[in-house]
Structures are given as structure tokens and as C-alpha cells.
Coordinates of C-alpha atoms in Angstrom, one line a residue:
Chain A
M45 CA 39.4 -66.0 -63.3
L46 CA 35.2 -65.7 -63.8
K47 CA 32.9 -67.6 -61.5
P48 CA 29.9 -68.6 -63.4
Y49 CA 27.5 -65.6 -64.2
D50 CA 24.2 -65.8 -61.2
F51 CA 21.6 -63.9 -63.0
A52 CA 18.9 -63.5 -60.2
N53 CA 21.8 -62.1 -57.1
E54 CA 23.3 -59.8 -59.8
V55 CA 19.7 -58.3 -60.2
A56 CA 19.0 -58.2 -57.6
D57 CA 22.2 -57.1 -56.1
C58 CA 21.9 -54.0 -58.8
A59 CA 18.0 -53.4 -57.6
R60 CA 19.4 -53.1 -54.2
S61 CA 22.6 -50.4 -55.1
V62 CA 20.2 -48.4 -57.4
E63 CA 17.2 -48.5 -54.9
A64 CA 20.1 -46.8 -52.0
A65 CA 21.7 -44.2 -54.0
L66 CA 18.6 -42.5 -55.3
D67 CA 17.1 -42.7 -52.2
R68 CA 20.7 -41.1 -51.2
Y69 CA 20.0 -38.7 -53.9
L70 CA 16.5 -38.1 -53.4
D71 CA 17.2 -36.6 -50.0
R72 CA 16.4 -33.1 -50.0
A73 CA 19.6 -32.0 -49.8
R74 CA 21.2 -33.7 -53.0
L75 CA 19.1 -31.7 -55.2
S76 CA 21.2 -28.7 -55.2
G77 CA 20.1 -25.5 -57.3
P78 CA 20.0 -22.2 -55.8
G79 CA 17.0 -22.9 -53.7
P80 CA 15.8 -25.3 -50.9
A81 CA 14.0 -28.0 -53.1
A82 CA 10.0 -28.1 -52.3
E83 CA 9.5 -30.4 -49.9
R84 CA 6.3 -31.9 -51.8
V85 CA 7.5 -32.2 -55.6
V86 CA 10.6 -34.6 -53.5
A87 CA 8.1 -36.1 -52.3
A88 CA 6.3 -37.1 -55.1
M89 CA 10.1 -38.1 -57.5
R90 CA 10.0 -40.1 -54.3
H91 CA 7.0 -41.7 -54.9
G92 CA 7.5 -41.8 -58.5
S93 CA 11.0 -43.8 -58.7
L94 CA 11.1 -45.7 -55.0
N95 CA 9.1 -48.5 -55.8
G96 CA 10.8 -51.7 -55.4
G97 CA 11.0 -51.5 -59.4
K98 CA 13.2 -53.8 -61.4
R99 CA 15.9 -51.3 -62.5
L100 CA 16.8 -53.2 -65.8
R101 CA 17.9 -50.2 -67.5
P102 CA 21.2 -49.7 -64.8
L103 CA 21.5 -53.5 -64.9
L104 CA 22.0 -52.9 -68.9
V105 CA 24.2 -50.3 -67.8
R106 CA 26.1 -52.2 -65.6
Q107 CA 26.7 -55.2 -67.4
A108 CA 27.4 -53.4 -70.1
A109 CA 30.3 -51.5 -68.1
Q110 CA 31.7 -54.8 -66.8
V111 CA 32.3 -56.7 -70.9
F112 CA 34.7 -53.0 -70.8
G113 CA 36.2 -54.2 -67.1
V114 CA 34.1 -51.4 -65.3
S115 CA 33.3 -52.5 -61.9
P116 CA 29.2 -52.3 -60.4
E117 CA 30.0 -49.5 -58.5
A118 CA 32.0 -47.3 -61.3
S119 CA 28.6 -47.6 -63.5
L120 CA 25.7 -47.3 -60.9
Q121 CA 25.5 -43.5 -61.1
A122 CA 24.7 -43.4 -64.7
G123 CA 22.6 -46.2 -64.2
L124 CA 21.0 -43.8 -61.6
A125 CA 20.3 -41.2 -64.4
V126 CA 18.5 -44.1 -66.9
E127 CA 16.2 -44.8 -64.1
A128 CA 15.3 -41.7 -63.5
V129 CA 14.3 -41.0 -66.8
H130 CA 12.6 -44.4 -66.8
C131 CA 10.7 -43.5 -63.9
Y132 CA 9.6 -39.3 -64.9
S133 CA 8.4 -41.4 -68.7
L134 CA 6.3 -43.2 -65.9
I135 CA 5.0 -40.6 -64.6
H136 CA 4.0 -39.0 -67.7
D137 CA 2.8 -41.8 -69.3
D138 CA 0.2 -43.0 -65.6
L139 CA -0.9 -38.6 -66.8
P140 CA -4.7 -39.0 -67.8
A141 CA -3.7 -37.0 -70.6
M142 CA -1.6 -40.4 -71.3
D143 CA -2.2 -44.0 -70.3
D144 CA -4.1 -42.6 -67.1
D145 CA -3.2 -45.9 -64.6
D146 CA -4.1 -45.5 -60.9
L147 CA -1.9 -48.4 -60.6
R148 CA 1.9 -49.0 -60.9
R149 CA 3.3 -52.2 -58.7
G150 CA 0.0 -51.9 -57.2
Q151 CA 0.5 -48.3 -55.6
P152 CA -1.2 -46.0 -56.5
T153 CA 0.6 -43.5 -59.5
V154 CA 2.3 -40.3 -58.3
H155 CA -1.0 -38.5 -59.7
V156 CA -3.6 -40.2 -57.6
A157 CA -1.3 -40.0 -54.6
F158 CA -0.7 -36.3 -54.9
D159 CA -2.3 -34.2 -57.8
E160 CA -1.7 -34.0 -61.5
A161 CA 0.2 -30.5 -61.1
T162 CA 2.9 -32.6 -58.6
A163 CA 2.5 -35.3 -61.0
I164 CA 4.1 -33.4 -63.9
L165 CA 6.1 -31.0 -62.1
A166 CA 8.4 -34.2 -60.2
G167 CA 8.4 -35.8 -63.8
D168 CA 10.3 -33.0 -65.3
A169 CA 12.0 -32.4 -62.2
L170 CA 13.8 -36.1 -62.3
L171 CA 14.5 -36.0 -65.9
T172 CA 16.1 -32.6 -65.4
H173 CA 18.1 -34.0 -62.3
A174 CA 19.2 -37.1 -64.5
F175 CA 21.1 -34.6 -66.5
A176 CA 23.0 -33.0 -62.9
I177 CA 23.6 -36.5 -62.1
L178 CA 25.8 -37.3 -65.3
A179 CA 27.7 -34.2 -64.9
E180 CA 28.7 -34.9 -61.5
E181 CA 32.2 -36.3 -61.5
S182 CA 31.8 -38.7 -59.4
C183 CA 30.0 -39.9 -62.0
H184 CA 33.2 -40.7 -63.6
P185 CA 36.7 -38.3 -63.5
D186 CA 36.5 -37.5 -67.6
P187 CA 34.2 -35.2 -68.5
A188 CA 34.7 -36.0 -71.8
V189 CA 33.3 -39.0 -70.4
R190 CA 30.1 -37.6 -69.4
I191 CA 30.0 -35.3 -71.6
A192 CA 29.2 -38.6 -74.1
L193 CA 26.4 -40.0 -71.6
V194 CA 24.6 -36.8 -72.0
A195 CA 24.4 -36.5 -75.2
E196 CA 23.5 -40.1 -75.6
L197 CA 20.9 -40.9 -72.8
A198 CA 18.9 -37.4 -74.3
A199 CA 19.2 -38.5 -77.9
G200 CA 17.7 -42.0 -76.5
S201 CA 15.1 -39.9 -74.2
G202 CA 14.1 -36.8 -76.7
A203 CA 11.8 -36.7 -79.8
G204 CA 14.0 -39.0 -82.2
G205 CA 13.7 -41.7 -79.1
M206 CA 11.6 -42.1 -75.9
V207 CA 9.5 -39.4 -75.9
G208 CA 9.0 -39.7 -80.0
G209 CA 7.8 -43.5 -79.3
Q210 CA 5.0 -42.7 -76.9
M211 CA 4.2 -39.9 -79.1
R212 CA 3.6 -42.6 -82.4
D213 CA 2.3 -44.8 -80.0
I214 CA -0.5 -42.0 -78.7
E215 CA -0.7 -42.0 -82.7
G216 CA -0.9 -45.3 -83.5
E217 CA -4.1 -45.6 -80.6
K218 CA -6.4 -44.0 -84.1
G219 CA -5.1 -47.0 -85.6
G220 CA -3.8 -47.4 -89.1
F221 CA 0.1 -48.7 -88.0
S222 CA 1.5 -51.3 -90.5
N223 CA 4.1 -53.8 -88.5
G224 CA 6.4 -51.6 -89.6
D225 CA 4.9 -49.0 -88.5
I226 CA 4.5 -50.9 -85.0
E227 CA 8.3 -51.9 -84.5
T228 CA 9.0 -48.3 -85.6
M229 CA 7.3 -46.9 -83.0
Q230 CA 8.0 -49.6 -80.5
A231 CA 11.9 -49.3 -81.0
M232 CA 11.4 -45.8 -79.9
K233 CA 9.3 -46.2 -76.4
T234 CA 11.2 -48.6 -74.8
G235 CA 14.0 -49.6 -77.6
A236 CA 15.6 -46.1 -77.5
L237 CA 16.6 -46.1 -73.7
I238 CA 17.5 -49.7 -73.9
R239 CA 19.8 -48.7 -76.3
A240 CA 21.2 -45.6 -74.1
S241 CA 21.9 -47.2 -71.0
V242 CA 23.7 -49.9 -73.4
R243 CA 25.6 -47.5 -75.4
M244 CA 25.9 -45.6 -72.0
G245 CA 27.9 -48.8 -70.3
A246 CA 30.4 -49.2 -73.5
I247 CA 31.1 -45.2 -73.1
L248 CA 32.2 -45.9 -69.6
G249 CA 34.4 -48.3 -70.4
Q250 CA 35.1 -46.0 -73.1
A251 CA 34.4 -48.8 -76.0
D252 CA 36.1 -48.3 -79.2
P253 CA 33.5 -48.0 -82.3
R254 CA 33.5 -51.8 -83.4
A255 CA 33.1 -53.1 -79.9
L256 CA 29.7 -49.9 -79.3
S257 CA 28.5 -51.0 -82.9
A258 CA 27.8 -54.4 -81.8
M259 CA 27.0 -53.3 -78.1
T260 CA 24.2 -51.2 -79.8
A261 CA 23.3 -54.2 -82.1
Y262 CA 22.2 -56.3 -79.0
A263 CA 21.3 -53.9 -77.4
E264 CA 18.5 -53.2 -80.4
A265 CA 17.8 -56.9 -80.4
A266 CA 16.7 -56.9 -76.5
G267 CA 15.1 -53.9 -77.2
R268 CA 12.5 -55.2 -79.7
A269 CA 12.6 -58.6 -77.8
F270 CA 11.7 -56.7 -74.0
Q271 CA 8.9 -54.5 -76.0
L272 CA 7.6 -57.7 -77.8
A273 CA 7.6 -59.8 -74.5
D274 CA 5.8 -57.5 -72.7
D275 CA 3.2 -57.2 -75.0
I276 CA 2.9 -61.0 -74.9
L277 CA 2.9 -60.3 -71.2
D278 CA -0.3 -58.2 -71.8
V279 CA -2.2 -60.6 -73.5
T280 CA -1.1 -63.9 -71.3
A281 CA -0.1 -63.0 -67.5
T282 CA -2.5 -62.0 -64.4
S283 CA -3.1 -58.4 -63.5
E284 CA -2.3 -59.8 -59.8
A285 CA 1.3 -61.2 -61.4
M286 CA 2.2 -58.0 -63.5
G287 CA 1.0 -55.2 -60.3
K288 CA -0.7 -53.3 -62.8
A289 CA -3.6 -53.4 -65.4
T290 CA -3.3 -56.0 -68.0
G291 CA -5.6 -56.8 -71.1
K292 CA -5.4 -52.5 -71.8
D293 CA -3.7 -53.0 -75.0
E294 CA -6.5 -54.8 -76.4
G295 CA -8.9 -52.7 -75.1
R296 CA -8.4 -49.4 -75.5
G297 CA -7.2 -50.1 -79.2
K298 CA -3.3 -50.3 -79.4
Q299 CA -2.1 -51.9 -82.3
T300 CA 0.9 -54.8 -81.2
L301 CA 2.7 -56.9 -83.0
V302 CA 0.9 -59.9 -81.4
G303 CA -2.3 -58.6 -82.3
Q304 CA -0.7 -58.3 -86.0
L305 CA 1.5 -62.3 -85.9
G306 CA -0.6 -64.2 -82.9
L307 CA 0.5 -65.2 -80.1
E308 CA 2.4 -68.6 -81.8
E309 CA 4.5 -66.5 -84.6
A310 CA 5.0 -63.8 -81.1
R311 CA 6.8 -65.9 -79.4
R312 CA 8.5 -67.7 -82.5
T313 CA 10.1 -64.0 -83.4
L314 CA 11.0 -63.6 -79.8
E315 CA 13.0 -66.8 -79.4
A316 CA 15.3 -65.4 -82.8
M317 CA 15.1 -61.8 -81.6
V318 CA 17.2 -63.1 -77.8
A319 CA 19.2 -65.1 -80.6
D320 CA 20.5 -62.0 -82.4
A321 CA 20.9 -60.5 -79.4
V322 CA 23.4 -63.1 -77.9
M323 CA 25.3 -63.4 -81.6
A324 CA 25.8 -59.8 -81.0
L325 CA 28.2 -60.2 -78.3
R326 CA 30.1 -63.4 -80.0
T327 CA 33.4 -61.6 -80.0
F328 CA 33.2 -60.6 -75.9
G329 CA 33.8 -63.3 -73.6
P330 CA 33.1 -64.2 -70.1
R331 CA 32.5 -60.9 -69.2
A332 CA 28.9 -60.5 -71.2
D333 CA 27.5 -63.4 -69.7
G334 CA 25.2 -60.7 -67.7
L335 CA 24.2 -59.6 -70.7
R336 CA 23.8 -63.1 -72.4
S337 CA 21.8 -63.7 -69.7
T338 CA 19.4 -60.3 -69.4
A339 CA 18.2 -61.2 -72.9
R340 CA 17.2 -64.1 -71.9
Y341 CA 15.5 -63.7 -69.3
F342 CA 13.5 -60.9 -70.7
A343 CA 12.0 -63.9 -73.0
T344 CA 11.4 -65.4 -70.3
R345 CA 10.1 -63.5 -67.8
K346 CA 6.5 -63.5 -66.0
N347 CA 5.8 -60.6 -64.8
Chain B
M208 CA 37.4 1.0 -78.5
L209 CA 33.7 0.0 -77.7
K210 CA 30.9 1.6 -79.3
P211 CA 28.0 2.9 -76.7
Y212 CA 25.7 0.1 -76.3
D213 CA 22.6 0.3 -78.2
F214 CA 19.9 -2.1 -76.1
A215 CA 17.7 -2.7 -78.4
N216 CA 19.6 -3.3 -81.1
E217 CA 21.3 -6.0 -79.1
V218 CA 17.7 -7.4 -77.8
A219 CA 16.6 -7.6 -82.1
D220 CA 19.5 -9.2 -82.8
C221 CA 20.0 -11.4 -80.1
A222 CA 16.1 -12.7 -80.6
R223 CA 16.2 -12.9 -84.5
S224 CA 19.5 -14.8 -84.0
V225 CA 17.7 -17.2 -81.5
E226 CA 15.0 -18.0 -83.5
A227 CA 16.4 -18.3 -86.3
A228 CA 19.0 -21.1 -84.1
L229 CA 15.5 -22.8 -82.7
D230 CA 13.6 -22.9 -86.1
R231 CA 17.4 -24.7 -87.7
Y232 CA 17.5 -27.2 -84.4
L233 CA 14.1 -28.0 -84.4
D234 CA 14.2 -29.2 -88.0
R235 CA 13.7 -32.7 -88.0
A236 CA 17.0 -33.4 -89.0
R237 CA 18.9 -32.7 -85.7
L238 CA 16.1 -34.0 -83.2
S239 CA 18.9 -36.6 -83.3
G240 CA 17.4 -40.1 -81.7
P241 CA 17.9 -44.2 -82.8
G242 CA 14.3 -43.3 -84.4
P243 CA 12.6 -40.8 -86.5
A244 CA 11.9 -38.0 -84.8
A245 CA 7.4 -37.8 -84.8
E246 CA 5.9 -34.8 -87.0
R247 CA 3.5 -34.3 -84.3
V248 CA 5.7 -33.8 -81.0
V249 CA 7.7 -31.6 -83.5
A250 CA 5.6 -29.8 -84.9
A251 CA 4.4 -29.0 -81.0
M252 CA 7.9 -27.9 -80.2
R253 CA 8.1 -26.1 -82.4
H254 CA 4.5 -23.7 -81.6
G255 CA 5.2 -23.9 -78.0
S256 CA 9.2 -22.1 -78.7
L257 CA 9.7 -20.3 -82.5
N258 CA 6.9 -17.6 -81.3
G259 CA 8.4 -14.7 -81.4
G260 CA 9.1 -14.3 -77.1
K261 CA 12.1 -11.3 -76.0
R262 CA 14.8 -14.2 -75.4
L263 CA 15.9 -12.6 -72.5
R264 CA 17.1 -15.7 -71.2
P265 CA 19.7 -16.0 -74.3
L266 CA 20.5 -12.0 -74.3
L267 CA 21.0 -12.5 -70.4
V268 CA 23.9 -15.5 -71.4
R269 CA 25.6 -13.8 -74.4
Q270 CA 25.6 -10.6 -72.4
A271 CA 27.5 -11.9 -69.7
A272 CA 29.2 -14.4 -71.7
Q273 CA 30.9 -10.6 -73.3
V274 CA 32.4 -9.5 -70.3
F275 CA 34.8 -11.8 -71.1
G276 CA 35.0 -11.0 -74.4
V277 CA 33.4 -13.9 -75.6
S278 CA 31.9 -13.4 -78.9
P279 CA 27.3 -13.3 -79.4
E280 CA 28.1 -16.9 -82.0
A281 CA 29.9 -18.7 -79.4
S282 CA 27.5 -18.0 -76.9
L283 CA 24.1 -18.6 -78.9
Q284 CA 24.1 -22.2 -78.0
A285 CA 24.1 -22.0 -74.8
G286 CA 21.7 -19.6 -75.1
L287 CA 19.6 -21.7 -77.3
A288 CA 19.6 -24.7 -74.6
V289 CA 18.0 -22.2 -71.7
E290 CA 15.6 -20.7 -74.2
A291 CA 14.7 -24.6 -74.5
V292 CA 14.3 -24.6 -71.2
H293 CA 12.2 -22.0 -70.7
C294 CA 10.2 -22.9 -73.4
Y295 CA 9.3 -26.6 -72.2
S296 CA 8.5 -24.3 -68.9
L297 CA 5.6 -22.4 -70.6
I298 CA 4.5 -25.4 -72.1
H299 CA 4.4 -27.5 -69.0
D300 CA 3.0 -24.2 -66.7
D301 CA -0.2 -23.2 -69.3
L302 CA -1.6 -27.1 -68.9
P303 CA -5.6 -27.3 -67.7
A304 CA -3.3 -28.6 -64.1
M305 CA -1.4 -26.2 -63.6
D306 CA -2.5 -22.1 -64.7
D307 CA -4.3 -23.4 -67.3
D308 CA -3.9 -21.0 -70.1
D309 CA -5.7 -21.3 -73.1
L310 CA -3.6 -17.8 -74.6
R311 CA -0.1 -16.6 -75.3
R312 CA 1.6 -13.7 -76.7
G313 CA -1.9 -14.0 -78.4
Q314 CA -1.6 -17.9 -79.8
P315 CA -3.5 -20.7 -78.5
T316 CA -1.0 -22.2 -75.8
V317 CA -0.1 -26.1 -76.7
H318 CA -2.3 -28.4 -75.6
V319 CA -5.3 -25.6 -76.8
A320 CA -3.2 -25.9 -80.3
F321 CA -2.6 -29.6 -79.9
D322 CA -4.1 -31.7 -76.9
E323 CA -2.8 -32.4 -73.8
A324 CA -0.7 -35.4 -74.2
T325 CA 1.3 -33.6 -77.2
A326 CA 1.8 -30.8 -75.1
I327 CA 3.4 -33.0 -71.9
L328 CA 5.1 -34.6 -75.0
A329 CA 6.6 -31.5 -76.2
G330 CA 7.6 -29.7 -73.2
D331 CA 9.8 -33.3 -72.1
A332 CA 11.2 -33.3 -75.3
L333 CA 12.6 -30.0 -75.5
L334 CA 13.8 -29.8 -71.5
T335 CA 15.5 -33.4 -73.1
H336 CA 16.9 -31.2 -76.2
A337 CA 18.3 -28.8 -73.9
F338 CA 20.8 -30.8 -73.4
A339 CA 21.9 -32.6 -75.8
I340 CA 22.7 -28.8 -77.1
L341 CA 25.0 -28.7 -74.7
A342 CA 26.2 -31.6 -75.1
E343 CA 27.2 -30.9 -78.9
E344 CA 30.8 -30.1 -79.1
S345 CA 29.6 -26.5 -81.7
C346 CA 28.5 -25.5 -78.4
H347 CA 32.3 -24.7 -77.0
P348 CA 35.3 -27.4 -78.1
D349 CA 35.9 -28.0 -74.2
P350 CA 33.8 -30.9 -72.5
A351 CA 34.7 -29.4 -69.1
V352 CA 32.7 -26.3 -70.1
R353 CA 29.8 -28.3 -71.6
I354 CA 29.6 -30.4 -68.3
A355 CA 30.2 -27.7 -65.8
L356 CA 27.1 -26.0 -68.5
V357 CA 25.2 -29.1 -68.0
A358 CA 25.4 -29.1 -64.2
E359 CA 24.7 -25.4 -64.4
L360 CA 21.1 -25.4 -66.6
A361 CA 20.2 -28.4 -64.0
A362 CA 20.4 -26.9 -61.4
G363 CA 18.4 -24.0 -62.0
S364 CA 15.8 -25.7 -63.6
G365 CA 15.4 -29.1 -61.3
A366 CA 14.1 -29.3 -57.7
G367 CA 16.4 -26.9 -56.3
G368 CA 15.6 -24.2 -58.7
M369 CA 12.6 -23.2 -61.7
V370 CA 10.5 -26.4 -60.9
G371 CA 11.1 -26.4 -57.0
G372 CA 9.8 -22.9 -57.4
Q373 CA 6.4 -23.7 -59.1
M374 CA 5.7 -26.0 -57.1
R375 CA 5.8 -24.1 -54.4
D376 CA 3.9 -21.4 -55.9
I377 CA 1.2 -23.8 -56.4
E378 CA 1.2 -24.6 -52.8
G379 CA 1.3 -20.6 -52.1
E380 CA -2.0 -19.8 -53.7
K381 CA -3.3 -22.3 -50.5
G382 CA -2.1 -19.0 -48.6
G383 CA 0.3 -18.3 -45.2
F384 CA 3.1 -17.1 -47.6
S385 CA 4.9 -14.7 -45.8
N386 CA 7.2 -12.4 -47.3
G387 CA 10.3 -14.2 -46.8
D388 CA 8.2 -17.1 -48.5
I389 CA 7.0 -15.3 -51.6
E390 CA 10.6 -14.3 -52.0
T391 CA 12.1 -18.3 -51.9
M392 CA 9.3 -18.6 -54.2
Q393 CA 10.0 -16.1 -56.8
A394 CA 14.0 -16.6 -56.4
M395 CA 14.0 -19.9 -57.5
K396 CA 10.5 -20.1 -59.9
T397 CA 12.3 -17.2 -62.4
G398 CA 14.8 -16.0 -60.8
A399 CA 16.8 -19.7 -61.2
L400 CA 17.1 -19.7 -64.3
I401 CA 17.9 -16.2 -64.7
R402 CA 20.4 -16.6 -62.5
A403 CA 21.5 -19.9 -64.7
S404 CA 21.3 -17.7 -67.9
V405 CA 24.0 -15.7 -66.6
R406 CA 26.0 -17.6 -64.7
M407 CA 26.3 -19.8 -67.7
G408 CA 27.5 -16.9 -69.8
A409 CA 30.4 -16.8 -66.9
I410 CA 30.8 -20.1 -67.5
L411 CA 31.8 -20.5 -71.0
G412 CA 34.0 -16.8 -70.1
Q413 CA 35.3 -19.6 -68.2
A414 CA 34.9 -16.5 -65.3
D415 CA 37.3 -16.9 -62.1
P416 CA 36.0 -17.6 -59.1
R417 CA 35.3 -13.7 -57.4
A418 CA 34.0 -12.5 -61.2
L419 CA 31.7 -15.7 -61.2
S420 CA 30.5 -15.3 -57.8
A421 CA 30.5 -11.0 -58.8
M422 CA 27.9 -12.3 -61.6
T423 CA 26.1 -14.2 -59.5
A424 CA 25.4 -12.0 -57.1
Y425 CA 24.2 -9.8 -60.0
A426 CA 22.0 -12.2 -61.5
E427 CA 20.4 -12.4 -57.9
A428 CA 19.6 -8.5 -58.1
A429 CA 18.3 -8.7 -61.3
G430 CA 16.0 -11.9 -61.7
R431 CA 14.3 -10.6 -58.4
A432 CA 14.0 -7.7 -59.9
F433 CA 12.6 -9.2 -63.2
Q434 CA 9.7 -10.5 -60.9
L435 CA 8.6 -8.1 -59.5
A436 CA 8.6 -5.5 -62.4
D437 CA 6.2 -8.9 -63.6
D438 CA 3.6 -8.7 -60.7
I439 CA 3.5 -4.6 -61.0
L440 CA 2.7 -5.4 -65.2
D441 CA -0.2 -7.5 -63.6
V442 CA -1.5 -5.2 -61.9
T443 CA -1.0 -2.3 -63.8
A444 CA -0.9 -3.2 -67.9
T445 CA -3.9 -4.2 -69.7
S446 CA -4.2 -7.4 -70.8
E447 CA -3.0 -6.2 -74.6
A448 CA -0.1 -5.0 -74.1
M449 CA 0.8 -8.2 -72.1
G450 CA -0.6 -10.8 -75.0
K451 CA -1.3 -12.4 -72.1
A452 CA -4.5 -12.1 -69.4
T453 CA -3.9 -9.9 -66.5
G454 CA -5.2 -9.0 -63.0
K455 CA -4.9 -13.0 -62.7
D456 CA -2.7 -12.8 -59.4
E457 CA -5.1 -11.9 -57.4
G458 CA -8.4 -13.3 -59.1
R459 CA -6.5 -17.0 -58.1
G460 CA -5.0 -15.6 -55.0
K461 CA -1.8 -15.4 -55.6
Q462 CA 0.4 -13.6 -53.1
T463 CA 2.9 -11.3 -54.7
L464 CA 5.6 -8.9 -52.6
V465 CA 2.8 -6.7 -54.9
G466 CA -0.1 -7.5 -53.0
Q467 CA 1.8 -7.6 -49.5
L468 CA 3.3 -4.5 -50.5
G469 CA 2.0 -2.5 -52.3
L470 CA 2.5 -0.8 -55.2
E471 CA 4.9 2.5 -54.3
E472 CA 6.5 0.3 -52.1
A473 CA 6.4 -2.2 -54.3
R474 CA 7.9 0.5 -57.2
R475 CA 10.8 1.9 -54.7
T476 CA 12.4 -1.7 -53.8
L477 CA 12.2 -2.3 -58.0
E478 CA 14.6 0.3 -58.1
A479 CA 17.3 -0.4 -55.7
M480 CA 16.7 -4.4 -57.1
V481 CA 18.5 -2.7 -60.1
A482 CA 20.3 -0.3 -57.9
D483 CA 21.7 -3.8 -56.2
A484 CA 21.6 -5.5 -59.5
V485 CA 24.0 -2.4 -61.7
M486 CA 26.1 -2.0 -58.3
A487 CA 27.4 -5.6 -58.6
L488 CA 28.8 -5.4 -62.1
R489 CA 31.5 -2.2 -60.3
T490 CA 34.4 -4.2 -60.6
F491 CA 33.9 -4.6 -64.9
G492 CA 33.8 -2.0 -67.4
P493 CA 32.1 -1.5 -70.5
R494 CA 31.9 -5.0 -71.7
A495 CA 28.9 -5.1 -68.7
D496 CA 26.7 -2.7 -70.5
G497 CA 25.0 -5.1 -71.5
L498 CA 24.5 -6.8 -68.9
R499 CA 24.1 -3.4 -66.8
S500 CA 21.4 -1.8 -69.7
T501 CA 19.5 -5.0 -68.9
A502 CA 18.1 -5.1 -65.3
R503 CA 17.0 -1.6 -66.1
Y504 CA 15.1 -2.5 -68.9
F505 CA 13.9 -5.2 -66.2
A506 CA 12.6 -2.1 -64.5
T507 CA 10.8 -0.1 -66.9
R508 CA 9.6 -2.7 -69.5
K509 CA 5.9 -2.2 -70.4
N510 CA 5.3 -5.6 -71.0

């Protein structure tokens, strides 16, 4: 019999596992290639990834895998790959040519702590090693599963996913975005990697097409909720609670749903998104309680 | 019976196939992800990759695969993935924070034709899609082969390969590099991807460990020859013949083997590297003539 799902404990345990596994992986010896990894780029990769992040994407991989009976240990490596992609995207997004942020989680960003060239290279290397991590036999014994994970992560991260969303976001700063354009941009910029995380968990669990489709519906609703909550926090939270600058969306003319809908309507929309996410899991039993808790957490988080 | 190997024809045919296949792949419809690919980033990916390059890395994939009886058509997709990685690395290397180059093959570089943010994202997307290309079933029917290709490309491109070499190159501009340091840097910066190209061809051909080891020895010697020839050309060729600025290594204090050995000794060393590369192929018959021609071409090319 399953114990009632202890969300806070699960989040903390997952974050600890990811931090420790990233630390082990980023040990120079593991960054295999024909030559010895350059110490400076490895130090920058560590700075940009071993930073006490919440590790929500590996949590989603783990919780989605759990729906199909896959243990947290067996889903950790796939979660690590998604987190490496997330960390690379933050390093590149923080660059002067992009969002030009000096602080992340209260620490200097990678291009401030090192320099721009090193930050570009550290991001490139984290992205590259995400795929190396998925290719290792320890990720899953079946090569067909591992290559499906590679395909899923690449689709979520590329021009039709995260990178495409970031491009649309930059273009949107010029103005003229409709609500639909904002939703497409956000579905790609943050939603695509959340979607890939959930689907990678399902792929690890060798979910059948119907289950994969339900998991995808969950992921898309949860991803929308995550982004809308982020936009609401940008308006309402203090910079101290977030560990980064807030109020910056309006400051740089970024168009968000909160700006278009107003705060009250945005909060109602957020509730509806969470309800959609939970509804998508209705055919799964208590093994999906993790995913249910995470969707609710997305709407209530304070940072 | 095999015809005598027609190198010029093979190079031209391979370049044409790669250009056409990249064009098809970068058609928006193929850049699959959960959302519609952002047109601006796709345009920048096209600018940075459909530029009449020599496509030497896909040529190496093709020639290495041919040693094991794999047809040019069957090795094209793996070659495409390597070329996508090569093109991403050029886009990022040209950025103001890195080499700050305005011209490549006589055309404005991506950050000049678009802007820095778009160039960073286009590079990120090309790197990501390289792995998507390898994950497609059309790359090779066996998932075990496809995942081995992913592992090989990631190892060659990451912190222990190309990116690590680029980091060392930047650090080397501060001076104090020995001949050994320069060779390590170059073996990683350009050698690692050349090595991966040859090994990926051998992996497509499901080479046994002994054959793979001979192919690796070829690739390492050919990679050294390629880089030394590049350094010699930087000293001796005109900017017009190269389609990019020359003489810039000395101008920015980059340390190269030519600087350390002198031009005459560098030319003798180059000949010895080509001889090593050809020697590594001694157990293979006429099917390895392609690789032999390419090693010789590396030492005699004019641009």
C-alpha cells in the first residue's frame, strides 16, 4: 500500500539527489571526450548548475516515471539531462545580449562570475552533455528507450520548443503580441521543457500511447500554470523572496498574460489550469499523486 | 571492382548532398517540437549553415562508412548531424565575446546579419537539432547504433572535446602555452569533431574494436594535419583565397605550432602527420582510398 504523498519531502529528496548526481557528473573525470576537459569551462558549468535550484523538471521526470512504477533511482539520470538543459538555458538567457541579468538565486550569473565567452561555452557544454547523459547505458538498459529520450529532449529544447520560445519572447518585446501569441511563446519557452520532462518520465515507464497522451495533457496544463504563476509572482513578489529581480517584465515591455488579463482574472485562469492538469490524470491511481501535488504547488508557490 | 577514387568529384557530390539535406531539414516543418519553430531563429540557422561550406566532416563520415560498405546515402544523415554541430560552433565562435568575426566565407556572420541574441539561439538550436537528427529512425534502423552515434558526437563536442578546446584556445591567448599545450588544445578544438566524424562512420558500419581503433588513429593524425595546415594557411594565404581574415592568429597573440616551429619545420611536420594517417589505414583495401585522399588533401589545400 502506498503512503499518502508527502510533497515537501519528495521535493527536498529529489533536489538533494539531483544536486549530488550533477556534482558527480561534473567531476572532470566524467566529462569524457578525447581530451581532458578544460577546468575553466567545468568550473563555469558547476557555477551555473550546482546552485541550489528547486530541480522541478527532474521532479516531474521522477513523478511521471513513478506513475508507471519506475523508481526514483531509475529515473534520476534522465532528470539530470533535463536539468542540464534547463541550466544551460538560464546561463545563455542571462547573457548581456539576452536578458542581461547579473544575479540568479542571489549569486552572480555565470558571465559575471567568469566572462561572456566562458558563459557561452559553459552553456554549450551543458547542452551537449545532457545528450551524453541520456546516451549512457546507466540511463536505461534498452537503447530504444534511450534514443526516444534523446528525441523527446531535443524536440522540447530546439527551434520548435524552448529555443523557439525564447526567440519569440525577444521578438515580443517589440510589442504587438495577442493573447494567443503570448500563450504560444510561453508554451514553447517554458512549457516545452516541462512537457518533455513529463513525457520522458512516461517514456522511461514505457507508457502506452493512451497513457502518454494523458501525461502530455497534464504536462501542457501544468506548464501553462507554471508560467502564469511566474508572471503573477513577477508582479506581486518581492525581489528578496525570488532571489532575482522582479517587476522586470513590465520594465522591459515584456507582454505577459497578467498584463493582458489583469491580476484577478489571471489568478482565476491559473486555478482553471491546475484543475485541467489534475483532471488529465483521472485514469491514474495514487501513483499520480506526486504529479497532482506538483500542479497544485505551481499555483501556490511563493518563489 | 572499384573505380579509382575521384576525390574532387566525391567532395563536390558530398557537399551537394549535405547542402540539399540541410535545406530540407531546416525547412520549418522538420524542426519538430511542441510548437511552431520561430521563423527568425530558423532563418539564422539557415544563414549559418547553408553557406556553401566544404562539408569536410560529413565527407569523413561518408568515407569512413564506405570502408565498411555503407553507402553514401545511408551515412548522409549522421554526416548532417556533425555538420550541424560544426556550424553551431562557428556561429558561437564568431560572436563578439569570442573571436569577434564579421565575415565568414565572404558573408556577414550570423550576429552581424541578425543580432547577438539571435546568433546565440541559432547556435543553440543547431546543436540541439544535431541530436534530433541522430535520433530519427531514418538515421539508422538499429537504436543501439543511433545511441552510439549520440554518445560519440556528444563526447567529441563537449567539455572534453570541441568546447573544451575552444576554452583552452581562449585561455592560451594569455600566453604561456608549451608545444604540448597547443597540441592538446588543437586536438580538442578541431581534432575532436574530426575524430568523431570518422568514428561515427565506423559506428554506422558496425566496425569491430580493432577496426575502430585503426580508424581512430587515422582520425587523430588527419585532425592534427588539418589544424596545422590551417595554421600554415593563416600565415601564407591571402584573405581573398580564404574568404575570411588571415594573419589574425599572430595579430591577437594566438599561439600556434607554426609560430613555435617556424614555417619550414611546420611543413615537414605536416607531411609526417599525413603519412601517419595513411599508415593507420594499411589493413584496409581500396575502400579506404577516400580517407587516404582526404588526408592528403588536408596537407595541400589552398583555402
